mmCIF file with all atom_site columns, C-alpha atoms and ligand atoms in Angstrom:
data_model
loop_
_atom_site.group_PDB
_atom_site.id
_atom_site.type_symbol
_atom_site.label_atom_id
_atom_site.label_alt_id
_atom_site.label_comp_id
_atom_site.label_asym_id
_atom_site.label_entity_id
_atom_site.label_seq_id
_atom_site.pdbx_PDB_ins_code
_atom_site.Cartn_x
_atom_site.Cartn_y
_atom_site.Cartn_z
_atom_site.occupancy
_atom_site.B_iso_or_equiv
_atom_site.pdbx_formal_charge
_atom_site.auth_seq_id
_atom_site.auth_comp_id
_atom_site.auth_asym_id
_atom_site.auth_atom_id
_atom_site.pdbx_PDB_model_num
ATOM   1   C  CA  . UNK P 1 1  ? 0.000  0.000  0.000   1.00 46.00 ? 1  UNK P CA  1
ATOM   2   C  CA  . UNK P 1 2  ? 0.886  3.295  -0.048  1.00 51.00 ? 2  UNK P CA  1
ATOM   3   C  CA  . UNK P 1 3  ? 1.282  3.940  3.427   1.00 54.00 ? 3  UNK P CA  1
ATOM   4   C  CA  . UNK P 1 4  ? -0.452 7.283  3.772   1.00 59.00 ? 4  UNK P CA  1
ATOM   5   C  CA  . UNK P 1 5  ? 1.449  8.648  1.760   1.00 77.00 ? 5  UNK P CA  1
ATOM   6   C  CA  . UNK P 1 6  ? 0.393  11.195 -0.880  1.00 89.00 ? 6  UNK P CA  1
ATOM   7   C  CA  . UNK P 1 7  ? -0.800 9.923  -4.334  1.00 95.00 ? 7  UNK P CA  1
ATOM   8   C  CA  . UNK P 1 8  ? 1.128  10.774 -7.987  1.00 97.00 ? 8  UNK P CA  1
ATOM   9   C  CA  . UNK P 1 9  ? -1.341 13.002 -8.577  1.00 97.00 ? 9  UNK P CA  1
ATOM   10  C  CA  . UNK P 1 10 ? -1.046 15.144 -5.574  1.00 97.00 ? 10 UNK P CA  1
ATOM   11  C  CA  . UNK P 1 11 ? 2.707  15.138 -5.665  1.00 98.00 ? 11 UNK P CA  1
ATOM   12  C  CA  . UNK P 1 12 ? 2.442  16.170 -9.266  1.00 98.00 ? 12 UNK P CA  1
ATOM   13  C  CA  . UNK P 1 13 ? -0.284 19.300 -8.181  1.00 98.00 ? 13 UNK P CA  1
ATOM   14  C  CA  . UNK P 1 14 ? 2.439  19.900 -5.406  1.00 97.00 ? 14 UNK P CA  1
ATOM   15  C  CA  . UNK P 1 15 ? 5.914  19.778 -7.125  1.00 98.00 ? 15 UNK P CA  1
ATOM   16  C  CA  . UNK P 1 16 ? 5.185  20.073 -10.919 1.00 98.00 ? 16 UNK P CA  1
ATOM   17  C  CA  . UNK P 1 17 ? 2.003  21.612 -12.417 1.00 98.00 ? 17 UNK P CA  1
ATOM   18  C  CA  . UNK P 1 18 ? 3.208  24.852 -11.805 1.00 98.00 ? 18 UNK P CA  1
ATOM   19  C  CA  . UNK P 1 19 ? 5.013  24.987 -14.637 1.00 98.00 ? 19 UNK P CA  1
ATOM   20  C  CA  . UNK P 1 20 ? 2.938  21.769 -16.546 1.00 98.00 ? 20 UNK P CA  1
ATOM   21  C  CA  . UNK P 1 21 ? -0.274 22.621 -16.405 1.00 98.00 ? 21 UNK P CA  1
ATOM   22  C  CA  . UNK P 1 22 ? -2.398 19.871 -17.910 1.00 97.00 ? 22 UNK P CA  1
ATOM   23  C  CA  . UNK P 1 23 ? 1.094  18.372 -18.695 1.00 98.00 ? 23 UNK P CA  1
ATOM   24  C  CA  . UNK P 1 24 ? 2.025  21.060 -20.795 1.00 98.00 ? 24 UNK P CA  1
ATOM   25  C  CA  . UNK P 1 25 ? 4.851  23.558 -20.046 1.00 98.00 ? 25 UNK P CA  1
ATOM   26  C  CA  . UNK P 1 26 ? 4.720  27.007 -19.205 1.00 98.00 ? 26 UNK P CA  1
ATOM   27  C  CA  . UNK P 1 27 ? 8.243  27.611 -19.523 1.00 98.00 ? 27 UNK P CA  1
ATOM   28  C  CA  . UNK P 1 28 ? 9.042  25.740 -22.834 1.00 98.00 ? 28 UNK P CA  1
ATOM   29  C  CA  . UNK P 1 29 ? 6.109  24.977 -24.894 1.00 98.00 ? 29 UNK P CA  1
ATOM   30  C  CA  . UNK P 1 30 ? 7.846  22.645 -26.658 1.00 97.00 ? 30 UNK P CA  1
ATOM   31  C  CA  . UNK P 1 31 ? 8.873  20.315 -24.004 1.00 98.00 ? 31 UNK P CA  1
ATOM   32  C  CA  . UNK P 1 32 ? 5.862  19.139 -22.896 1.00 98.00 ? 32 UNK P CA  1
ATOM   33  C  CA  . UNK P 1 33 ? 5.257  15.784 -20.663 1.00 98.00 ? 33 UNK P CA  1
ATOM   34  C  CA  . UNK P 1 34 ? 2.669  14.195 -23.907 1.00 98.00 ? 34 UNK P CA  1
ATOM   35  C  CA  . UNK P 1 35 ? 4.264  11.251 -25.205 1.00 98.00 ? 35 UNK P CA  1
ATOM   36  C  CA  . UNK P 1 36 ? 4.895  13.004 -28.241 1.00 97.00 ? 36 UNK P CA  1
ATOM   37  C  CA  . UNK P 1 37 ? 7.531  15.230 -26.717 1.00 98.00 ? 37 UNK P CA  1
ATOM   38  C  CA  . UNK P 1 38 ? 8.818  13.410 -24.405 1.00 97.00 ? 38 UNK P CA  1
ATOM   39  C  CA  . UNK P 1 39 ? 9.526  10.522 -25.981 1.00 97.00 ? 39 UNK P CA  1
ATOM   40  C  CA  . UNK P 1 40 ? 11.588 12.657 -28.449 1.00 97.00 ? 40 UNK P CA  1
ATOM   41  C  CA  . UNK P 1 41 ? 14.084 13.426 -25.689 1.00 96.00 ? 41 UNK P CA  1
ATOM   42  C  CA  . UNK P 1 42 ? 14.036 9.829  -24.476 1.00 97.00 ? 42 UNK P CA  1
ATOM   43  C  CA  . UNK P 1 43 ? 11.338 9.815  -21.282 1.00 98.00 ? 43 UNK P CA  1
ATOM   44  C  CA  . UNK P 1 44 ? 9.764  6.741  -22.014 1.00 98.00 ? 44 UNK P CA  1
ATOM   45  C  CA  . UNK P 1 45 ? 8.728  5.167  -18.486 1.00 98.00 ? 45 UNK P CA  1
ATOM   46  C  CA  . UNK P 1 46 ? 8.327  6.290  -14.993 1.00 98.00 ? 46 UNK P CA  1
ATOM   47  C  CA  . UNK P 1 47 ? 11.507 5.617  -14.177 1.00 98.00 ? 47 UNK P CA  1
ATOM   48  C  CA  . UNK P 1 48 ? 12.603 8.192  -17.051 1.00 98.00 ? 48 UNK P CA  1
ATOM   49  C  CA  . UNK P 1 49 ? 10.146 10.836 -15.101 1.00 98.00 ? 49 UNK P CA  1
ATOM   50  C  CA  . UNK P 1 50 ? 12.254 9.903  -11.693 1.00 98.00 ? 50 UNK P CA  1
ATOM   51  C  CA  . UNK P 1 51 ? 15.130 10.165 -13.200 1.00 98.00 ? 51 UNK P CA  1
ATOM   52  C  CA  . UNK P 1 52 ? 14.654 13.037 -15.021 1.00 98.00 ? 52 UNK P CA  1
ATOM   53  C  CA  . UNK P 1 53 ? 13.411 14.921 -12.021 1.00 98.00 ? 53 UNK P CA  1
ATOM   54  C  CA  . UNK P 1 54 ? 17.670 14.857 -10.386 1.00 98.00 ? 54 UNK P CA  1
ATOM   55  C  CA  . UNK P 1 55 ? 19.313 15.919 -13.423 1.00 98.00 ? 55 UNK P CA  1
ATOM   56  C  CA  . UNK P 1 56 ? 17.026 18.253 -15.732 1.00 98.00 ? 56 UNK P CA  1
ATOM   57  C  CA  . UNK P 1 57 ? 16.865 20.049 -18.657 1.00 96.00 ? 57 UNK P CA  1
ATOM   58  C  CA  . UNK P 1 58 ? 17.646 24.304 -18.923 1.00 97.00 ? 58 UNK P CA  1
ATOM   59  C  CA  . UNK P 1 59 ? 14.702 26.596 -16.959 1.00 98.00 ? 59 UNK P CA  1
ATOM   60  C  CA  . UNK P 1 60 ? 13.231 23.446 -14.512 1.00 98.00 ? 60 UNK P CA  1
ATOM   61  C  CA  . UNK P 1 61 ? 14.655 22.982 -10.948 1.00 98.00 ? 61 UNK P CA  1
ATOM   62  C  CA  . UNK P 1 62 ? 16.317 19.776 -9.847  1.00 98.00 ? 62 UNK P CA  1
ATOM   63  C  CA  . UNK P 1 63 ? 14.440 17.658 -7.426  1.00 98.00 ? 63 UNK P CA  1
ATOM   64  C  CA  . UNK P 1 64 ? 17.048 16.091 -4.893  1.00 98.00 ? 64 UNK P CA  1
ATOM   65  C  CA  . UNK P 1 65 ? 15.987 12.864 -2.680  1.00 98.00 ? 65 UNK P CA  1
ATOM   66  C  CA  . UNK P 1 66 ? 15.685 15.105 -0.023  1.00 97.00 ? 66 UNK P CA  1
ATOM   67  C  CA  . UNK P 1 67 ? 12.646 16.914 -1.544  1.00 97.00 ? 67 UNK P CA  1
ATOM   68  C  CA  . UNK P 1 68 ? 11.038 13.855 -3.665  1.00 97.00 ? 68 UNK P CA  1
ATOM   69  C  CA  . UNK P 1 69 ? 12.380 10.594 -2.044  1.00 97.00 ? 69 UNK P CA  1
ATOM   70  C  CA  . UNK P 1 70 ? 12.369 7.583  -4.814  1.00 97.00 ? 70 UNK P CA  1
ATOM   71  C  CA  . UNK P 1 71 ? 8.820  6.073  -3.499  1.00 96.00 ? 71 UNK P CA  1
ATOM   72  C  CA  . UNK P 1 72 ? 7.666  9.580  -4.532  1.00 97.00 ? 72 UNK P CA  1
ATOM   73  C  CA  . UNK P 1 73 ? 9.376  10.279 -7.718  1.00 98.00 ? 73 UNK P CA  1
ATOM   74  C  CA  . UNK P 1 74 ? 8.246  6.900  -9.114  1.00 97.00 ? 74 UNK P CA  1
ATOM   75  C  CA  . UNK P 1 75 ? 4.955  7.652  -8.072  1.00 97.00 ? 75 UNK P CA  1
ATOM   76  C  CA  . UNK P 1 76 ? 4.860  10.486 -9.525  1.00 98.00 ? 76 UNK P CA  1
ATOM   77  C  CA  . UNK P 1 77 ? 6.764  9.172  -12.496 1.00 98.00 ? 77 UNK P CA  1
ATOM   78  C  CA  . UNK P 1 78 ? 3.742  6.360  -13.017 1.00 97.00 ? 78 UNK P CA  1
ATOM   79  C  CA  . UNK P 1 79 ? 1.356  9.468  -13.023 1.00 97.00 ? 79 UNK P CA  1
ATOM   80  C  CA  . UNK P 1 80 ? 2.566  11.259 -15.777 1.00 98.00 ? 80 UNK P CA  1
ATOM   81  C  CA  . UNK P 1 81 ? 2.913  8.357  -18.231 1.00 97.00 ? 81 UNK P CA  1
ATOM   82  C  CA  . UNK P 1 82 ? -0.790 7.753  -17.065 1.00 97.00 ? 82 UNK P CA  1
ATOM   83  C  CA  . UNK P 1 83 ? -2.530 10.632 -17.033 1.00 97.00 ? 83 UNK P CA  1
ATOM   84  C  CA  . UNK P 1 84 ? -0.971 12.844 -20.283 1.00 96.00 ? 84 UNK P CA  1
ATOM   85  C  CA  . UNK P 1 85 ? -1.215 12.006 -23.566 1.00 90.00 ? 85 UNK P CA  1
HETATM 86  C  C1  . LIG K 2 .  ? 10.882 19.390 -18.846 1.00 50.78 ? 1  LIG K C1  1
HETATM 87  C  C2  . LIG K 2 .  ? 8.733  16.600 -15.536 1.00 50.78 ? 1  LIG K C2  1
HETATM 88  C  C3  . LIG K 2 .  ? 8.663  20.378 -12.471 1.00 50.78 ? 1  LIG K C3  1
HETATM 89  C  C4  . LIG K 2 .  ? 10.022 23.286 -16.087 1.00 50.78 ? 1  LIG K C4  1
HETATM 90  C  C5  . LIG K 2 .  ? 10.296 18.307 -18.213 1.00 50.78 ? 1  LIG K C5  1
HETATM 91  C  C6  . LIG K 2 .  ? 10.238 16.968 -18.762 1.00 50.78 ? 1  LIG K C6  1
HETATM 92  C  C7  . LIG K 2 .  ? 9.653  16.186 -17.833 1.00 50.78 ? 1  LIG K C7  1
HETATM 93  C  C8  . LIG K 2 .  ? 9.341  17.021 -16.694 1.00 50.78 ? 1  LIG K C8  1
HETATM 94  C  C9  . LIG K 2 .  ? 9.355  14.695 -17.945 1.00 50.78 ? 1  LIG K C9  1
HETATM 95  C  C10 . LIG K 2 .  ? 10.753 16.554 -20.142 1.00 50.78 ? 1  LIG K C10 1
HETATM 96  C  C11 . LIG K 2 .  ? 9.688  16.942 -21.164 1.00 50.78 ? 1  LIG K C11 1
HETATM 97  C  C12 . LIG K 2 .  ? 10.117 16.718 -22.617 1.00 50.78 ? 1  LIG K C12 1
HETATM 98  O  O1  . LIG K 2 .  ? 11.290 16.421 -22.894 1.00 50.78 ? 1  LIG K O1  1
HETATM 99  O  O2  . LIG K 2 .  ? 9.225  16.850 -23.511 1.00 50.78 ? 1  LIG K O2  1
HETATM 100 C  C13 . LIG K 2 .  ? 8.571  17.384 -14.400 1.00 50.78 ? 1  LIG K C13 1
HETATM 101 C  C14 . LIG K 2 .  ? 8.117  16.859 -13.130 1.00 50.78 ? 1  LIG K C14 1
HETATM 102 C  C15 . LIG K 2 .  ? 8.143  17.905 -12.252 1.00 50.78 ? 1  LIG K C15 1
HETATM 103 C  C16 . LIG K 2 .  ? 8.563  19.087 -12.988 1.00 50.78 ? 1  LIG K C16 1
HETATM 104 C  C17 . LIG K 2 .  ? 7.703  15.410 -12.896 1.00 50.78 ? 1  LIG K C17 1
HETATM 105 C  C18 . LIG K 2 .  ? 7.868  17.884 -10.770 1.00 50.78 ? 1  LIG K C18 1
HETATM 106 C  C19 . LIG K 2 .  ? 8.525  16.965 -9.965  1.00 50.78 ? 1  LIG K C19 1
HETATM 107 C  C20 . LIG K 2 .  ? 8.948  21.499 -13.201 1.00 50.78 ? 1  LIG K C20 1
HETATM 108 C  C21 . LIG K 2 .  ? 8.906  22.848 -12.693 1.00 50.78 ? 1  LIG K C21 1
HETATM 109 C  C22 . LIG K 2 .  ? 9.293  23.675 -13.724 1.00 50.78 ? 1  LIG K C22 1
HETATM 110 C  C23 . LIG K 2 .  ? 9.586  22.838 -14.864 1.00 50.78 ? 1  LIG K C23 1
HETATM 111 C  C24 . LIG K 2 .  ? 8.479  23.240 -11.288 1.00 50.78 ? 1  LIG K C24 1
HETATM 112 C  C25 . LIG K 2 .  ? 9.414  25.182 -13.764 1.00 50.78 ? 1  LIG K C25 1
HETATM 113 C  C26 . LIG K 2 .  ? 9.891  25.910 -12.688 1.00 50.78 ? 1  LIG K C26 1
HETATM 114 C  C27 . LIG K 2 .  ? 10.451 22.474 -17.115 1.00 50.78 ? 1  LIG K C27 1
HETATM 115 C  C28 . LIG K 2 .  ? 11.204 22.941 -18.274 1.00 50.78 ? 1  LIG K C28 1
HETATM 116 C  C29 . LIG K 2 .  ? 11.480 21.793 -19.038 1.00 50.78 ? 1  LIG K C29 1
HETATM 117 C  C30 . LIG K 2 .  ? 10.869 20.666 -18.363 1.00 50.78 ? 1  LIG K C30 1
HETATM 118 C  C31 . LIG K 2 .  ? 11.626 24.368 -18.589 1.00 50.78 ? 1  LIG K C31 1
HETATM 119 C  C32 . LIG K 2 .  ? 12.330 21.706 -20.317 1.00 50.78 ? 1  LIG K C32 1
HETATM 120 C  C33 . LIG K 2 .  ? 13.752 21.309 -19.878 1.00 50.78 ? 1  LIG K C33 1
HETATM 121 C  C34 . LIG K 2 .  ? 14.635 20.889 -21.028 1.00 50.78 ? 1  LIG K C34 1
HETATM 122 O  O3  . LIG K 2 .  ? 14.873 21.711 -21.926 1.00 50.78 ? 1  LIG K O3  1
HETATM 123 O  O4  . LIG K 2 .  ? 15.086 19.737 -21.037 1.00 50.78 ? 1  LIG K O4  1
HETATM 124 N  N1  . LIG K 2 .  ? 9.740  18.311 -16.960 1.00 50.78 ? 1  LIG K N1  1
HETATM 125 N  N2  . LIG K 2 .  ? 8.823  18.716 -14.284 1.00 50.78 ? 1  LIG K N2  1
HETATM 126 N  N3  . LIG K 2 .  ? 9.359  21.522 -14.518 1.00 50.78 ? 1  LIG K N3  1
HETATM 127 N  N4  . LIG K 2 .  ? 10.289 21.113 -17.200 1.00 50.78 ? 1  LIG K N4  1
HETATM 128 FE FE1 . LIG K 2 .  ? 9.564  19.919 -15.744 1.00 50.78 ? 1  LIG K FE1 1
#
């Protein structure tokens, strides 16, 4: 189970639609979490969204363990492969 801990969705509201909106993004419009665009830059799974999350791309903020532990960042990793499309 999830231990009480919060869902994908709600770490996503929390952490990341700030700047992804509905999975776009506000910052670069053409880097956008739809499989379309993200698959282009190799983010195929939701272990490509945790990853992603420690080491991105120009203009979004690194996410460090101590700010999204793994549970979370896969969780919210399985969230954006399953919600945007
Ligand atoms: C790119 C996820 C938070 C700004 C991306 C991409 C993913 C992603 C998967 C790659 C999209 C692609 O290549 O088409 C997330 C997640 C977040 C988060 C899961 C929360 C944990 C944010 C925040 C901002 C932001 C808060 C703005 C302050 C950007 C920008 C890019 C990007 C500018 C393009 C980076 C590049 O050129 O490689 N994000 N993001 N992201 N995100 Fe985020």
């Amino acid at each position: 189970g999830r231990g009480g801990g919060a869902t994908g969705a709600a770490l996503f509201a929390t952490h990341c639609a700030g700047c992804h909106p509905d999975g776009g993004n506000t910052v670069n419009p053409k880097k956008t979490l739809r499989p379309a665009d993200r698959q282009a830059n190799g983010i195929r799974t939701a272990d490509d969204v945790a990853a992603f999350i420690r080491n991105p791309g120009q203009g979004m903020p690194a996410f460090p363990p101590g700010v999204i532990p793994p549970g979370d960042a896969r969780r919210i990793g399985a969230y954006v492969i399953a919600a945007f499309r």
